[in-house]
One Martini backbone bead per residue (centre of mass of N, CA, C, O) as a GRO file, in nm:
protein
  442
    1MET     BB    1  12.133   1.081   9.592
    2LYS     BB    2  11.987   0.906   9.801
    3ALA     BB    3  11.910   1.137   9.997
    4ALA     BB    4  11.745   1.300   9.797
    5PHE     BB    5  11.535   1.078   9.743
    6ILE     BB    6  11.428   1.054  10.033
    7ILE     BB    7  11.328   1.344  10.060
    8LEU     BB    8  11.132   1.337   9.820
    9LEU     BB    9  10.960   1.102   9.925
   10CYS     BB   10  10.862   1.242  10.184
   11LEU     BB   11  10.715   1.478  10.053
   12PHE     BB   12  10.511   1.297   9.888
   13SER     BB   13  10.393   1.138  10.126
   14PHE     BB   14  10.277   1.406  10.280
   15GLY     BB   15  10.198   1.647  10.055
   16TYR     BB   16  10.438   1.850  10.149
   17ILE     BB   17  10.611   2.151  10.217
   18LYS     BB   18  10.827   2.253  10.469
   19SER     BB   19  10.878   2.520  10.649
   20GLN     BB   20  11.082   2.770  10.795
   21ASN     BB   21  11.139   3.029  11.005
   22ASN     BB   22  10.960   3.141  11.218
   23SER     BB   23  10.852   3.471  11.312
   24ASN     BB   24  10.811   3.659  11.603
   25VAL     BB   25  10.691   3.995  11.580
   26SER     BB   26  10.536   4.058  11.855
   27ASN     BB   27  10.618   3.945  12.134
   28SER     BB   28  10.374   3.912  12.353
   29ASP     BB   29  10.129   3.903  12.639
   30TYR     BB   30   9.912   3.970  12.428
   31PHE     BB   31   9.706   4.060  12.197
   32ASP     BB   32   9.746   3.931  11.848
   33GLY     BB   33   9.603   4.037  11.528
   34GLU     BB   34   9.534   4.065  11.205
   35PRO     BB   35   9.744   4.069  10.971
   36TYR     BB   36   9.941   4.290  10.752
   37LEU     BB   37  10.108   4.278  10.431
   38ALA     BB   38  10.393   4.466  10.284
   39VAL     BB   39  10.569   4.530   9.971
   40ASN     BB   40  10.821   4.696   9.827
   41PRO     BB   41  10.861   4.766   9.488
   42LEU     BB   42  11.161   4.898   9.522
   43ASN     BB   43  11.202   4.692   9.792
   44PRO     BB   44  11.169   4.357   9.878
   45ASP     BB   45  11.315   4.392  10.171
   46ASN     BB   46  11.065   4.574  10.234
   47ILE     BB   47  10.876   4.498  10.520
   48VAL     BB   48  10.531   4.523  10.633
   49ILE     BB   49  10.358   4.500  10.953
   50ALA     BB   50  10.018   4.486  11.060
   51TRP     BB   51   9.831   4.503  11.380
   52ILE     BB   52   9.653   4.382  11.653
   53GLY     BB   53   9.706   4.534  11.972
   54VAL     BB   54   9.882   4.632  12.274
   55SER     BB   55   9.877   4.977  12.410
   56ASN     BB   56   9.847   5.099  12.703
   57PHE     BB   57   9.579   4.917  12.747
   58ARG     BB   58   9.516   4.932  12.430
   59ILE     BB   59   9.368   4.888  12.138
   60SER     BB   60   9.595   4.861  11.861
   61ILE     BB   61   9.808   4.968  11.606
   62LYS     BB   62  10.075   4.782  11.472
   63THR     BB   63  10.422   4.819  11.361
   64ILE     BB   64  10.663   4.664  11.130
   65CYS     BB   65  11.006   4.652  10.995
   66SER     BB   66  11.200   4.550  10.704
   67PHE     BB   67  11.543   4.546  10.516
   68ASP     BB   68  11.607   4.197  10.493
   69GLY     BB   69  11.355   4.001  10.435
   70GLY     BB   70  11.303   3.917  10.760
   71ILE     BB   71  11.553   3.874  10.947
   72SER     BB   72  11.496   4.166  11.054
   73TRP     BB   73  11.359   4.396  11.307
   74GLY     BB   74  11.223   4.660  11.422
   75ASN     BB   75  11.041   4.870  11.578
   76VAL     BB   76  10.752   4.920  11.742
   77SER     BB   77  10.453   5.071  11.637
   78SER     BB   78  10.193   5.311  11.731
   79MET     BB   79   9.889   5.414  11.667
   80PRO     BB   80   9.673   5.657  11.698
   81HIS     BB   81   9.424   5.812  11.880
   82PHE     BB   82   9.071   5.989  11.875
   83GLY     BB   83   8.997   5.881  12.166
   84ALA     BB   84   9.003   5.830  12.502
   85THR     BB   85   8.845   5.521  12.457
   86TRP     BB   86   8.964   5.416  12.208
   87GLY     BB   87   8.989   5.167  11.953
   88SER     BB   88   9.160   4.937  11.734
   89ALA     BB   89   9.138   4.817  11.381
   90ASP     BB   90   9.182   4.693  11.071
   91PRO     BB   91   9.431   4.656  10.888
   92THR     BB   92   9.564   4.836  10.593
   93MET     BB   93   9.771   4.812  10.288
   94CYS     BB   94   9.976   5.024  10.053
   95PHE     BB   95  10.188   5.053   9.779
   96LYS     BB   96  10.348   5.266   9.603
   97LYS     BB   97  10.567   5.271   9.330
   98ASP     BB   98  10.753   5.496   9.500
   99GLY     BB   99  10.725   5.380   9.825
  100THR     BB  100  10.470   5.466   9.933
  101LEU     BB  101  10.287   5.429  10.240
  102TYR     BB  102   9.964   5.291  10.332
  103LEU     BB  103   9.740   5.325  10.622
  104GLY     BB  104   9.459   5.151  10.752
  105TYR     BB  105   9.208   5.229  11.014
  106ILE     BB  106   9.029   5.184  11.308
  107ASP     BB  107   8.862   5.423  11.533
  108TYR     BB  108   8.674   5.332  11.833
  109THR     BB  109   8.341   5.293  11.992
  110LYS     BB  110   8.077   5.105  12.161
  111VAL     BB  111   8.003   5.312  12.346
  112PRO     BB  112   7.744   5.484  12.418
  113PRO     BB  113   7.781   5.645  12.155
  114ALA     BB  114   7.881   5.526  11.881
  115SER     BB  115   8.219   5.580  11.745
  116GLY     BB  116   8.420   5.698  11.456
  117GLY     BB  117   8.690   5.586  11.220
  118ILE     BB  118   8.873   5.616  10.922
  119TYR     BB  119   9.228   5.593  10.889
  120ILE     BB  120   9.507   5.763  10.715
  121ALA     BB  121   9.844   5.676  10.662
  122LYS     BB  122  10.188   5.792  10.602
  123SER     BB  123  10.493   5.659  10.443
  124THR     BB  124  10.849   5.752  10.338
  125ASN     BB  125  11.031   5.502  10.514
  126GLY     BB  126  10.909   5.199  10.516
  127GLY     BB  127  10.763   5.218  10.822
  128VAL     BB  128  10.918   5.372  11.050
  129SER     BB  129  10.716   5.616  10.994
  130TRP     BB  130  10.432   5.847  11.060
  131GLU     BB  131  10.192   6.031  10.967
  132THR     BB  132   9.924   6.196  11.028
  133PRO     BB  133   9.622   6.096  11.037
  134VAL     BB  134   9.335   6.070  10.825
  135LEU     BB  135   9.009   6.132  10.783
  136ALA     BB  136   8.795   5.930  10.567
  137PHE     BB  137   8.563   5.801  10.774
  138ALA     BB  138   8.272   5.875  10.932
  139HIS     BB  139   8.017   5.756  11.120
  140SER     BB  140   7.817   6.010  11.063
  141GLU     BB  141   7.756   5.951  10.753
  142ASP     BB  142   7.606   5.666  10.881
  143ALA     BB  143   7.517   5.630  11.192
  144SER     BB  144   7.316   5.374  11.204
  145LYS     BB  145   7.570   5.180  11.071
  146LEU     BB  146   7.862   5.212  11.118
  147PRO     BB  147   8.072   5.240  10.828
  148ILE     BB  148   8.387   5.128  10.960
  149ASP     BB  149   8.422   4.838  10.877
  150ARG     BB  150   8.652   4.666  10.720
  151PRO     BB  151   8.883   4.800  10.568
  152TRP     BB  152   8.998   4.862  10.228
  153LEU     BB  153   9.317   4.930  10.065
  154VAL     BB  154   9.392   5.080   9.744
  155ILE     BB  155   9.606   5.119   9.448
  156ASP     BB  156   9.706   5.298   9.157
  157ASN     BB  157   9.986   5.157   8.949
  158SER     BB  158   9.949   5.279   8.691
  159THR     BB  159   9.947   5.474   8.361
  160SER     BB  160   9.694   5.612   8.396
  161SER     BB  161   9.465   5.864   8.478
  162THR     BB  162   9.441   5.706   8.782
  163GLU     BB  163   9.701   5.744   8.897
  164GLY     BB  164   9.717   5.719   9.260
  165ASN     BB  165   9.465   5.619   9.347
  166LEU     BB  166   9.248   5.583   9.621
  167TYR     BB  167   9.077   5.298   9.778
  168LEU     BB  168   8.766   5.251   9.975
  169THR     BB  169   8.630   5.006  10.190
  170SER     BB  170   8.314   4.912  10.361
  171LYS     BB  171   8.113   4.846  10.662
  172PRO     BB  172   7.920   4.756  10.890
  173ALA     BB  173   7.893   4.673  11.188
  174PRO     BB  174   7.852   4.354  11.335
  175TRP     BB  175   7.590   4.462  11.522
  176ILE     BB  176   7.439   4.526  11.264
  177TYR     BB  177   7.147   4.499  11.124
  178PRO     BB  178   6.980   4.403  10.874
  179PRO     BB  179   7.016   4.594  10.623
  180ASN     BB  180   7.322   4.591  10.428
  181ARG     BB  181   7.603   4.786  10.292
  182PRO     BB  182   7.847   4.878  10.083
  183TYR     BB  183   8.135   5.091  10.074
  184PHE     BB  184   8.267   5.399   9.900
  185LYS     BB  185   8.595   5.549   9.828
  186TYR     BB  186   8.803   5.837   9.721
  187SER     BB  187   9.145   5.946   9.623
  188THR     BB  188   9.346   6.220   9.445
  189ASP     BB  189   9.557   6.323   9.711
  190GLU     BB  190   9.702   6.100   9.894
  191GLY     BB  191   9.467   6.116  10.135
  192ALA     BB  192   9.385   6.413  10.219
  193SER     BB  193   9.113   6.345  10.064
  194TRP     BB  194   8.755   6.262  10.039
  195SER     BB  195   8.493   6.134   9.929
  196ALA     BB  196   8.195   6.063   9.909
  197TYR     BB  197   7.985   5.828   9.968
  198ARG     BB  198   7.896   5.501   9.838
  199PHE     BB  199   7.721   5.255   9.715
  200LEU     BB  200   7.792   4.959   9.550
  201ASP     BB  201   7.524   4.876   9.519
  202THR     BB  202   7.247   4.790   9.290
  203THR     BB  203   7.030   4.754   9.070
  204ASN     BB  204   7.030   4.396   9.033
  205TYR     BB  205   7.293   4.425   9.265
  206LEU     BB  206   7.202   4.351   9.544
  207VAL     BB  207   7.254   4.232   9.856
  208GLY     BB  208   7.017   4.260  10.055
  209ASN     BB  209   6.837   4.144  10.371
  210ILE     BB  210   7.050   3.913  10.502
  211ILE     BB  211   7.328   4.025  10.485
  212ALA     BB  212   7.534   4.144  10.743
  213GLN     BB  213   7.843   4.117  10.588
  214PRO     BB  214   7.922   4.316  10.310
  215MET     BB  215   8.204   4.263  10.199
  216ALA     BB  216   8.457   4.447  10.020
  217SER     BB  217   8.686   4.349   9.753
  218PRO     BB  218   8.972   4.507   9.632
  219ALA     BB  219   9.114   4.593   9.300
  220VAL     BB  220   9.388   4.676   9.071
  221SER     BB  221   9.471   4.693   8.766
  222ALA     BB  222   9.722   4.744   8.528
  223SER     BB  223   9.511   4.963   8.380
  224GLY     BB  224   9.315   5.090   8.630
  225LYS     BB  225   9.100   4.896   8.708
  226LEU     BB  226   8.833   4.877   8.920
  227CYS     BB  227   8.778   4.604   9.153
  228ILE     BB  228   8.474   4.464   9.313
  229VAL     BB  229   8.372   4.239   9.568
  230TYR     BB  230   8.038   4.112   9.650
  231PRO     BB  231   7.764   4.007   9.815
  232SER     BB  232   7.452   3.814   9.727
  233TYR     BB  233   7.089   3.796   9.844
  234LEU     BB  234   6.810   3.794   9.613
  235GLN     BB  235   6.538   3.644   9.482
  236SER     BB  236   6.461   3.861   9.263
  237GLN     BB  237   6.748   3.803   9.124
  238SER     BB  238   6.816   3.520   9.286
  239VAL     BB  239   6.820   3.189   9.416
  240TYR     BB  240   7.119   3.254   9.440
  241PRO     BB  241   7.406   3.298   9.554
  242ARG     BB  242   7.635   3.586   9.518
  243TYR     BB  243   7.895   3.732   9.325
  244ILE     BB  244   7.993   4.066   9.270
  245LEU     BB  245   8.117   4.272   9.000
  246ALA     BB  246   8.270   4.584   9.036
  247SER     BB  247   8.351   4.826   8.777
  248SER     BB  248   8.612   5.082   8.704
  249GLN     BB  249   8.743   5.338   8.453
  250ASN     BB  250   8.693   5.632   8.644
  251GLY     BB  251   8.771   5.622   8.959
  252GLY     BB  252   8.462   5.564   9.080
  253ILE     BB  253   8.223   5.721   8.943
  254SER     BB  254   8.158   5.448   8.789
  255PHE     BB  255   7.970   5.134   8.731
  256ASN     BB  256   8.003   4.797   8.656
  257TYR     BB  257   7.812   4.482   8.620
  258ASN     BB  258   7.865   4.134   8.736
  259VAL     BB  259   7.839   3.795   8.758
  260MET     BB  260   8.075   3.584   8.900
  261LEU     BB  261   7.894   3.408   9.115
  262GLN     BB  262   7.657   3.120   9.115
  263GLN     BB  263   7.547   2.910   9.392
  264LEU     BB  264   7.471   2.624   9.571
  265VAL     BB  265   7.560   2.626   9.918
  266ALA     BB  266   7.664   2.541  10.204
  267GLY     BB  267   7.696   2.635  10.511
  268ASN     BB  268   7.901   2.774  10.730
  269ASP     BB  269   8.064   2.783  10.997
  270THR     BB  270   8.034   3.052  11.219
  271ASN     BB  271   8.338   3.034  11.331
  272LEU     BB  272   8.453   3.090  11.081
  273LYS     BB  273   8.694   3.250  10.865
  274SER     BB  274   8.506   3.362  10.573
  275GLY     BB  275   8.677   3.510  10.397
  276TYR     BB  276   8.781   3.720  10.116
  277HIS     BB  277   8.978   3.755   9.796
  278LEU     BB  278   9.111   4.001   9.575
  279ALA     BB  279   9.329   3.970   9.285
  280SER     BB  280   9.587   4.122   9.087
  281HIS     BB  281   9.767   4.142   8.814
  282PRO     BB  282  10.051   4.349   8.780
  283THR     BB  283  10.075   4.308   8.431
  284ASP     BB  284   9.784   4.175   8.374
  285PRO     BB  285   9.469   4.318   8.316
  286ASP     BB  286   9.294   4.032   8.280
  287LYS     BB  287   9.387   3.929   8.570
  288LEU     BB  288   9.205   3.744   8.822
  289ALA     BB  289   9.149   3.660   9.177
  290PHE     BB  290   8.932   3.437   9.382
  291CYS     BB  291   8.900   3.373   9.731
  292PHE     BB  292   8.731   3.110   9.928
  293VAL     BB  293   8.474   2.976  10.131
  294ALA     BB  294   8.338   2.631  10.093
  295LYS     BB  295   8.056   2.394  10.112
  296ILE     BB  296   8.072   2.125   9.875
  297SER     BB  297   8.245   1.844   9.993
  298GLY     BB  298   8.136   1.836  10.321
  299ASP     BB  299   8.341   2.075  10.365
  300GLU     BB  300   8.558   2.326  10.432
  301ASP     BB  301   8.707   2.508  10.166
  302ILE     BB  302   8.937   2.617   9.920
  303TYR     BB  303   8.865   2.856   9.665
  304VAL     BB  304   8.899   2.924   9.304
  305THR     BB  305   8.860   3.205   9.081
  306THR     BB  306   8.915   3.310   8.737
  307THR     BB  307   9.046   3.557   8.503
  308SER     BB  308   9.131   3.646   8.134
  309ASN     BB  309   8.899   3.908   8.075
  310GLY     BB  310   8.844   4.124   8.318
  311GLY     BB  311   8.555   3.965   8.425
  312ALA     BB  312   8.353   3.845   8.213
  313ASN     BB  313   8.491   3.566   8.291
  314TRP     BB  314   8.477   3.256   8.485
  315SER     BB  315   8.593   3.001   8.636
  316ALA     BB  316   8.599   2.721   8.758
  317LEU     BB  317   8.630   2.565   9.042
  318THR     BB  318   8.912   2.541   9.269
  319ARG     BB  319   9.054   2.319   9.478
  320VAL     BB  320   9.326   2.376   9.686
  321ASN     BB  321   9.316   2.185   9.896
  322ASN     BB  322   9.466   1.834   9.954
  323ASP     BB  323   9.281   1.697  10.113
  324VAL     BB  324   9.043   1.496  10.184
  325SER     BB  325   8.742   1.480  10.076
  326GLY     BB  326   8.512   1.499  10.336
  327ASN     BB  327   8.688   1.478  10.633
  328GLY     BB  328   8.614   1.744  10.832
  329VAL     BB  329   8.822   1.948  10.744
  330MET     BB  330   8.896   2.284  10.813
  331GLN     BB  331   8.906   2.576  10.611
  332ASP     BB  332   9.060   2.912  10.630
  333MET     BB  333   9.179   3.225  10.571
  334PRO     BB  334   9.206   3.349  10.286
  335TRP     BB  335   9.468   3.423  10.038
  336CYS     BB  336   9.599   3.631   9.759
  337SER     BB  337   9.875   3.625   9.500
  338TYR     BB  338  10.063   3.789   9.261
  339ASN     BB  339  10.309   3.791   9.038
  340ASN     BB  340  10.466   3.925   8.760
  341GLN     BB  341  10.457   3.622   8.618
  342GLY     BB  342  10.162   3.483   8.726
  343LYS     BB  343  10.179   3.367   8.984
  344LEU     BB  344   9.967   3.191   9.220
  345CYS     BB  345   9.881   3.257   9.557
  346VAL     BB  346   9.762   3.051   9.833
  347THR     BB  347   9.630   3.102  10.161
  348TRP     BB  348   9.581   2.916  10.485
  349ARG     BB  349   9.389   2.754  10.720
  350ASP     BB  350   9.465   2.435  10.897
  351ARG     BB  351   9.342   2.090  11.040
  352ARG     BB  352   9.495   1.812  10.951
  353HIS     BB  353   9.675   1.771  11.238
  354ALA     BB  354   9.443   1.691  11.393
  355ALA     BB  355   9.254   1.470  11.591
  356GLY     BB  356   9.004   1.616  11.477
  357ILE     BB  357   8.701   1.775  11.399
  358GLY     BB  358   8.650   2.092  11.315
  359PHE     BB  359   8.708   2.398  11.470
  360TYR     BB  360   8.821   2.278  11.762
  361GLN     BB  361   9.136   2.290  11.646
  362SER     BB  362   9.424   2.247  11.554
  363ASN     BB  363   9.677   2.446  11.363
  364ASP     BB  364   9.767   2.558  11.036
  365PHE     BB  365   9.970   2.684  10.757
  366TYR     BB  366   9.912   2.740  10.404
  367ALA     BB  367  10.026   2.673  10.058
  368ALA     BB  368   9.977   2.754   9.700
  369ILE     BB  369  10.074   2.708   9.350
  370SER     BB  370  10.008   2.872   9.036
  371GLU     BB  371  10.075   2.855   8.661
  372ASP     BB  372   9.740   2.862   8.545
  373ASN     BB  373   9.535   3.055   8.680
  374GLY     BB  374   9.393   2.827   8.887
  375MET     BB  375   9.355   2.535   8.757
  376SER     BB  376   9.620   2.461   8.924
  377PHE     BB  377   9.819   2.301   9.187
  378GLY     BB  378  10.083   2.254   9.362
  379GLN     BB  379  10.269   2.198   9.602
  380GLU     BB  380  10.239   2.211   9.922
  381ILE     BB  381  10.282   2.457  10.191
  382ARG     BB  382  10.409   2.457  10.510
  383LEU     BB  383  10.438   2.734  10.706
  384SER     BB  384  10.418   2.613  10.975
  385SER     BB  385  10.644   2.482  11.226
  386GLU     BB  386  10.382   2.470  11.414
  387THR     BB  387  10.132   2.341  11.593
  388ALA     BB  388   9.839   2.494  11.703
  389GLN     BB  389   9.652   2.527  11.962
  390PHE     BB  390   9.354   2.560  12.070
  391ASP     BB  391   9.172   2.872  12.126
  392SER     BB  392   8.907   3.069  12.224
  393ILE     BB  393   9.010   3.335  12.083
  394LEU     BB  394   8.939   3.233  11.782
  395ILE     BB  395   8.632   3.322  11.800
  396GLN     BB  396   8.704   3.599  11.793
  397ASN     BB  397   8.765   3.894  11.707
  398GLY     BB  398   9.079   3.972  11.532
  399ASN     BB  399   9.112   3.673  11.349
  400ASP     BB  400   9.022   3.678  11.016
  401PHE     BB  401   9.323   3.719  10.895
  402MET     BB  402   9.558   3.687  10.655
  403SER     BB  403   9.884   3.731  10.476
  404CYS     BB  404  10.019   3.794  10.135
  405GLU     BB  405  10.321   3.778   9.916
  406LEU     BB  406  10.429   3.754   9.573
  407VAL     BB  407  10.789   3.780   9.497
  408GLY     BB  408  10.865   3.616   9.270
  409ASN     BB  409  11.004   3.343   9.462
  410ASN     BB  410  10.877   3.500   9.710
  411LEU     BB  411  10.713   3.412  10.006
  412PHE     BB  412  10.502   3.618  10.202
  413ALA     BB  413  10.391   3.562  10.547
  414THR     BB  414  10.103   3.617  10.773
  415TRP     BB  415  10.001   3.533  11.119
  416GLY     BB  416   9.786   3.395  11.373
  417ASP     BB  417   9.890   3.215  11.674
  418THR     BB  418   9.884   2.966  11.975
  419ARG     BB  419  10.162   2.813  12.050
  420THR     BB  420  10.222   2.988  12.335
  421GLY     BB  421   9.916   3.074  12.448
  422GLU     BB  422   9.926   3.312  12.247
  423LEU     BB  423   9.832   3.560  12.034
  424GLU     BB  424  10.048   3.570  11.753
  425ILE     BB  425  10.287   3.699  11.521
  426TYR     BB  426  10.378   3.561  11.204
  427PHE     BB  427  10.669   3.492  10.992
  428MET     BB  428  10.748   3.415  10.639
  429LYS     BB  429  11.000   3.291  10.408
  430HIS     BB  430  10.957   3.149  10.071
  431ASP     BB  431  11.098   2.946   9.833
  432ILE     BB  432  10.925   2.819   9.545
  433THR     BB  433  11.142   2.668   9.437
  434GLY     BB  434  11.037   2.333   9.374
  435THR     BB  435  10.697   2.362   9.444
  436LEU     BB  436  10.553   2.298   9.134
  437ALA     BB  437  10.459   2.033   9.155
  438PRO     BB  438  10.250   1.811   9.158
  439LYS     BB  439  10.030   1.675   9.339
  440ALA     BB  440  10.003   1.486   9.609
  441VAL     BB  441   9.906   1.217   9.791
  442VAL     BB  442   9.769   1.207  10.125
   0.00000   0.00000   0.00000
C-alpha cells in the first residue's frame, strides 16, 4: 500500500502519466515522417501505419501492419509511383466497417511543369498487400493551382442511404500563392471512380484572398452526415478569422454552412505544425470535436471545441495541455479521436521538458482524455518514452501531423521524432484505464 501511494504521489507531482514501450516501426537510416494510423473495426488488434519514407532512393509512401495490437509488425510495403521521377507524400487511411482498408496519397513532381495526382489504393487483408491504386484527382483538373496537396480520406460507415461513400478533400500545393480554395470529391463505388471536383467554400462562407493553405478536415457522423471544417478570413464576411463547418446529408451533392468558430487570436509561429483535425463520435451522430493550435494565452496551445447537436452550436474553447499558461512552451501537431463510448482523446507534440522556450527545442508527445465531450480533460499521458532533441529537419515539410485512435480503453498513437538523430516513426499502445482523474498541477 505504501509503495502504491508513493507511485501515485509521483504521478500527481509531475502532472502526467508516462507511457512505456515506444516501438520504432520505420527503423531506417533515412527520412520517415507524417504517419497515419488506422485500426480495423472488425479486429482492433489489426493496426496499420502509413508514412512518408525512402524506397529505392525515392520519397515514397510506406505501410506496415500488426495483427497483435502492435506487439509485432509485418514487413514494410512501398506504394507505387506513377511518374519516372515522381515522389509521394501525405498518406491518409480509413477502414470500412467490413474490414476493407483504403489508403490515399499523392504522387507528383515539382520539376516544371509540375504534375501528379491523388491516388487511392484498397486492401482486403488488413494492410498486408494493396490493389493497384486508382487516380482520384489529377493535377490537370485545376492545373494552375496543383490541387492535390494534403488529401484527407474518410468513409461513411453508417446505415444510411450514403453508406460506403468515400469522401476526399484537398488543397493547392504549398508553393501556390493565394487566393486558394479547398477541394472536394466523392466516390460511390468503393473508390473505383470519382466525381468531378467542387470547391468547398461558397458565397458568404468563402476562404478569402489571404489564406494560402485552406486545408479542409472531413469527418462522417454516425448518421451518415458529412462534416468538413475549413478556415476563412474575408473582412466583408467577418472582421474575425473563422472556421466554417460545411455539412451534407446527401453524400456531398449539396452543403449547408455555419460558422463554427470566430475570434481574434494572435498568429502562430510559422515554424509550428499548426494543423487541425475534426473527429466524429462513432455511435452518437450529434457529437463532433475539433482540435487546433491557437496563441490565446501568451503562447501556442492545443484547444478543443465540441458540439452535442450535430454542429449547430459549439462549446467554448477548452485548453487541453496542462503546462503553465503563457510560459513560452509551444504545443503543436494536434489530433483527436472518439471511442464508441464517447471518450475523447487529444494528442499533440509538446516542448515542456526542453531547456528553453520557442520552436527550436527538444520535444515529447502527449495525450489527454475527456469524459464530458471536451469540457474538461483528465490526467495527461506522456506518450514518448524519451525526449527527442531538436533537429532542423523538423522545420521542413513532411512532418506536419501525428495520428491516434481511441478504441475502447486502448489509445493507439503514432508520430515522428528525432531521438536517434534521424526522423523515424514511433508507435505506442496505452491503456487509459486509471488515467482519467482530474488534472494535477504541474
